[in-house]
mmCIF file of C-alpha atoms in Angstrom:
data_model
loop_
_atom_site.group_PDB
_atom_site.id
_atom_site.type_symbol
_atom_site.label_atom_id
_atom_site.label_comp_id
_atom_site.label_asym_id
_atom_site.label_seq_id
_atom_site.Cartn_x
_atom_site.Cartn_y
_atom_site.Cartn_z
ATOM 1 C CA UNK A 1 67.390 51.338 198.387
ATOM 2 C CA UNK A 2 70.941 50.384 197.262
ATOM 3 C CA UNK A 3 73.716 50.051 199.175
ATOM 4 C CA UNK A 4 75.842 53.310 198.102
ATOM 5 C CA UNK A 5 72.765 55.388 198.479
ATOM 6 C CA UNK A 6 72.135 54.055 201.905
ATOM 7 C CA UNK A 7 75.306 54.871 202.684
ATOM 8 C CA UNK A 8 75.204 58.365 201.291
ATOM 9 C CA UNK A 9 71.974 58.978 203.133
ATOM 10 C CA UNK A 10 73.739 58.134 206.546
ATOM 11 C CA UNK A 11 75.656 61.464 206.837
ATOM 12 C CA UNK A 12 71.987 62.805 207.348
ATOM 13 C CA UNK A 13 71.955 61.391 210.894
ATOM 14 C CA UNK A 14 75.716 61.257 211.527
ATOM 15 C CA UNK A 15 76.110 64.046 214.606
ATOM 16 C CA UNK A 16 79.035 62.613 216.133
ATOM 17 C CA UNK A 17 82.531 64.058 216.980
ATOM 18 C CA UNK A 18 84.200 65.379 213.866
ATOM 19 C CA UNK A 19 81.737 63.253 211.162
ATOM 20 C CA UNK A 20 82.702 63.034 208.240
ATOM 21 C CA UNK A 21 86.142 63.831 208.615
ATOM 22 C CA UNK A 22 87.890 60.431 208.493
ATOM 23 C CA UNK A 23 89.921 61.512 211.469
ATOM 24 C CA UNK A 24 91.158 58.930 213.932
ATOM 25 C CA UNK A 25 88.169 60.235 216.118
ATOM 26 C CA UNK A 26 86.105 59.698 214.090
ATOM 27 C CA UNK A 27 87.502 56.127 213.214
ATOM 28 C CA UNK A 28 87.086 55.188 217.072
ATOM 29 C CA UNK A 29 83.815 56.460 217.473
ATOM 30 C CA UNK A 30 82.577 54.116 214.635
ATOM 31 C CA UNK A 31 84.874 51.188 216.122
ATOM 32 C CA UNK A 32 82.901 51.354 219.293
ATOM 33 C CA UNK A 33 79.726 52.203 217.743
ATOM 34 C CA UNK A 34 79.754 48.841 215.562
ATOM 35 C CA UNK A 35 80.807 46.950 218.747
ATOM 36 C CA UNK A 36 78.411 48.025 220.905
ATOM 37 C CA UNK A 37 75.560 47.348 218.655
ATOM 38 C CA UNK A 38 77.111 43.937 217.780
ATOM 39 C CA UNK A 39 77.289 43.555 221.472
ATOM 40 C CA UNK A 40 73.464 44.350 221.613
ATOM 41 C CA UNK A 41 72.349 41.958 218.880
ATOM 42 C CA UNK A 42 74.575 39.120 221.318
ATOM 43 C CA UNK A 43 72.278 39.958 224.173
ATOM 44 C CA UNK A 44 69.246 39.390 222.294
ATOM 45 C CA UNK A 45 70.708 36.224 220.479
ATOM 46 C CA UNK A 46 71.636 35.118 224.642
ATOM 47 C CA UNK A 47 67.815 36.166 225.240
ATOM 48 C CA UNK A 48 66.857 33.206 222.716
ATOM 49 C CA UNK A 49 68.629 30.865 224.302
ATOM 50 C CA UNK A 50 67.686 31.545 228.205
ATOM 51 C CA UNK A 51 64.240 32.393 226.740
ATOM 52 C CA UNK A 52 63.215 30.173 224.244
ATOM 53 C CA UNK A 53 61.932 33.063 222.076
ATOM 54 C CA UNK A 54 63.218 35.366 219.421
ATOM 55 C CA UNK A 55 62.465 38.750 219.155
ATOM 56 C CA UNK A 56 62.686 38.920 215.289
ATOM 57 C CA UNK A 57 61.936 43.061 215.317
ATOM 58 C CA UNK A 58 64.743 43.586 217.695
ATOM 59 C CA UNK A 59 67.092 41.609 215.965
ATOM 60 C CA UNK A 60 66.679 43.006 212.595
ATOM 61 C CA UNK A 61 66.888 46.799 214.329
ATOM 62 C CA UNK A 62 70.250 45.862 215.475
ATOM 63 C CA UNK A 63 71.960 44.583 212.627
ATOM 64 C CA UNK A 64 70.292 47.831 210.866
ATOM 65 C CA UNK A 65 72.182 49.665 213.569
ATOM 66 C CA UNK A 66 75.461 47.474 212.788
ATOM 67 C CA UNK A 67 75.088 48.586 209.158
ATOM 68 C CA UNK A 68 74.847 52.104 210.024
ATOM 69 C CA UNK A 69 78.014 51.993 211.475
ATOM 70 C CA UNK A 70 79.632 50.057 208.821
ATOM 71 C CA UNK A 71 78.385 52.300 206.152
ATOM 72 C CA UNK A 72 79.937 55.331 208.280
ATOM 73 C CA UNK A 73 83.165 53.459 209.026
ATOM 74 C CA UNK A 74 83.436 52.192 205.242
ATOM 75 C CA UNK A 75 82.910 56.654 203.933
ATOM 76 C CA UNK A 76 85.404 57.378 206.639
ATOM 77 C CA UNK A 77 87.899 54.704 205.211
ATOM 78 C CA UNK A 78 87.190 55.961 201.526
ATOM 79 C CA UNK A 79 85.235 53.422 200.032
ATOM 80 C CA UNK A 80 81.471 52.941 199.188
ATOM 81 C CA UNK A 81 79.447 50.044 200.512
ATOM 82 C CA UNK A 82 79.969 48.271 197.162
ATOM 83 C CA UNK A 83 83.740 48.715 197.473
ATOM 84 C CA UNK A 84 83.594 46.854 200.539
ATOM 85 C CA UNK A 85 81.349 44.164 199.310
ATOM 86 C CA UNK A 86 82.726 43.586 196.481
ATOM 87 C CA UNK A 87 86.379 42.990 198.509
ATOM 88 C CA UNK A 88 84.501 40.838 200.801
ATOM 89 C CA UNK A 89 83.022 38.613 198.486
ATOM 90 C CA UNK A 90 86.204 38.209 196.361
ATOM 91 C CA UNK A 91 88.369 37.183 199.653
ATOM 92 C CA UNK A 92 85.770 34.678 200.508
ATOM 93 C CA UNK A 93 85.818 33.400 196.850
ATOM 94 C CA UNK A 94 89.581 33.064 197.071
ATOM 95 C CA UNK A 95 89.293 31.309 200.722
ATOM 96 C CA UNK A 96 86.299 28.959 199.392
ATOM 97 C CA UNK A 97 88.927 28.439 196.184
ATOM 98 C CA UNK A 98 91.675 27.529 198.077
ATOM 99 C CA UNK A 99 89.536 25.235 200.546
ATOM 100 C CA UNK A 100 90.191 27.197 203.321
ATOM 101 C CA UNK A 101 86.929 28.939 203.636
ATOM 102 C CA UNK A 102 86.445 27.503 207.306
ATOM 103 C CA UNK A 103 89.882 27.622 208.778
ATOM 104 C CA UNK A 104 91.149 30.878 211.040
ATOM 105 C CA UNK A 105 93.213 33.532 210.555
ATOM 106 C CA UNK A 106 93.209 36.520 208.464
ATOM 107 C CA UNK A 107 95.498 35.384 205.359
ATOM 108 C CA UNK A 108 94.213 31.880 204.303
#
């Protein structure tokens, strides 16, 4: 499956407060959505460490859940999957370009 038709295919299961809208609702719904499934994929990440084992299934069901959300939050901002890739990997480039690829800060 490709990314834009992933994200397409996400409205199917989107039944959340005013979906689809790109309303501020909507925008914090996502926010906290991403977050707490971020949040999840930290407790199973802590789980390898007090644990000593990974749970491989789990982890890859979050970070499917992660990109749910980011595929909603990227349609609600306006732009595809792709769009956002694309923007991602060209502000890395520039970062890696400029050697600053593993400083801080938003505008290296």
């Amino acid at each position: 499956m490709q990314a834009n038709e992933y994200q397409k295919r996400t409205m199917d299961t989107a039944v959340y407060p005013q979906a689809g809208s790109g309303s501020a609702i909507e925008l914090y719904y996502l926010a906290l959505g991403v977050t707490s499934e971020a949040g999840e994929i930290a407790g199973k990440v802590k789980r390898i460490i007090r644990d000593g084992q990974m749970d491989t299934a789990g982890l890859v069901h979050e970070v499917g859940d992660v990109l749910w959300y980011a595929a909603r939050l990227a349609d609600a901002l306006g732009f595809t999957l792709e769009d956002v890739m694309r923007i991602n990997y060209a502000k890395l480039m520039k970062r890696k370009d400029n050697n600053v690829i593993t400083g801080s800060g938003d505008s290296r």
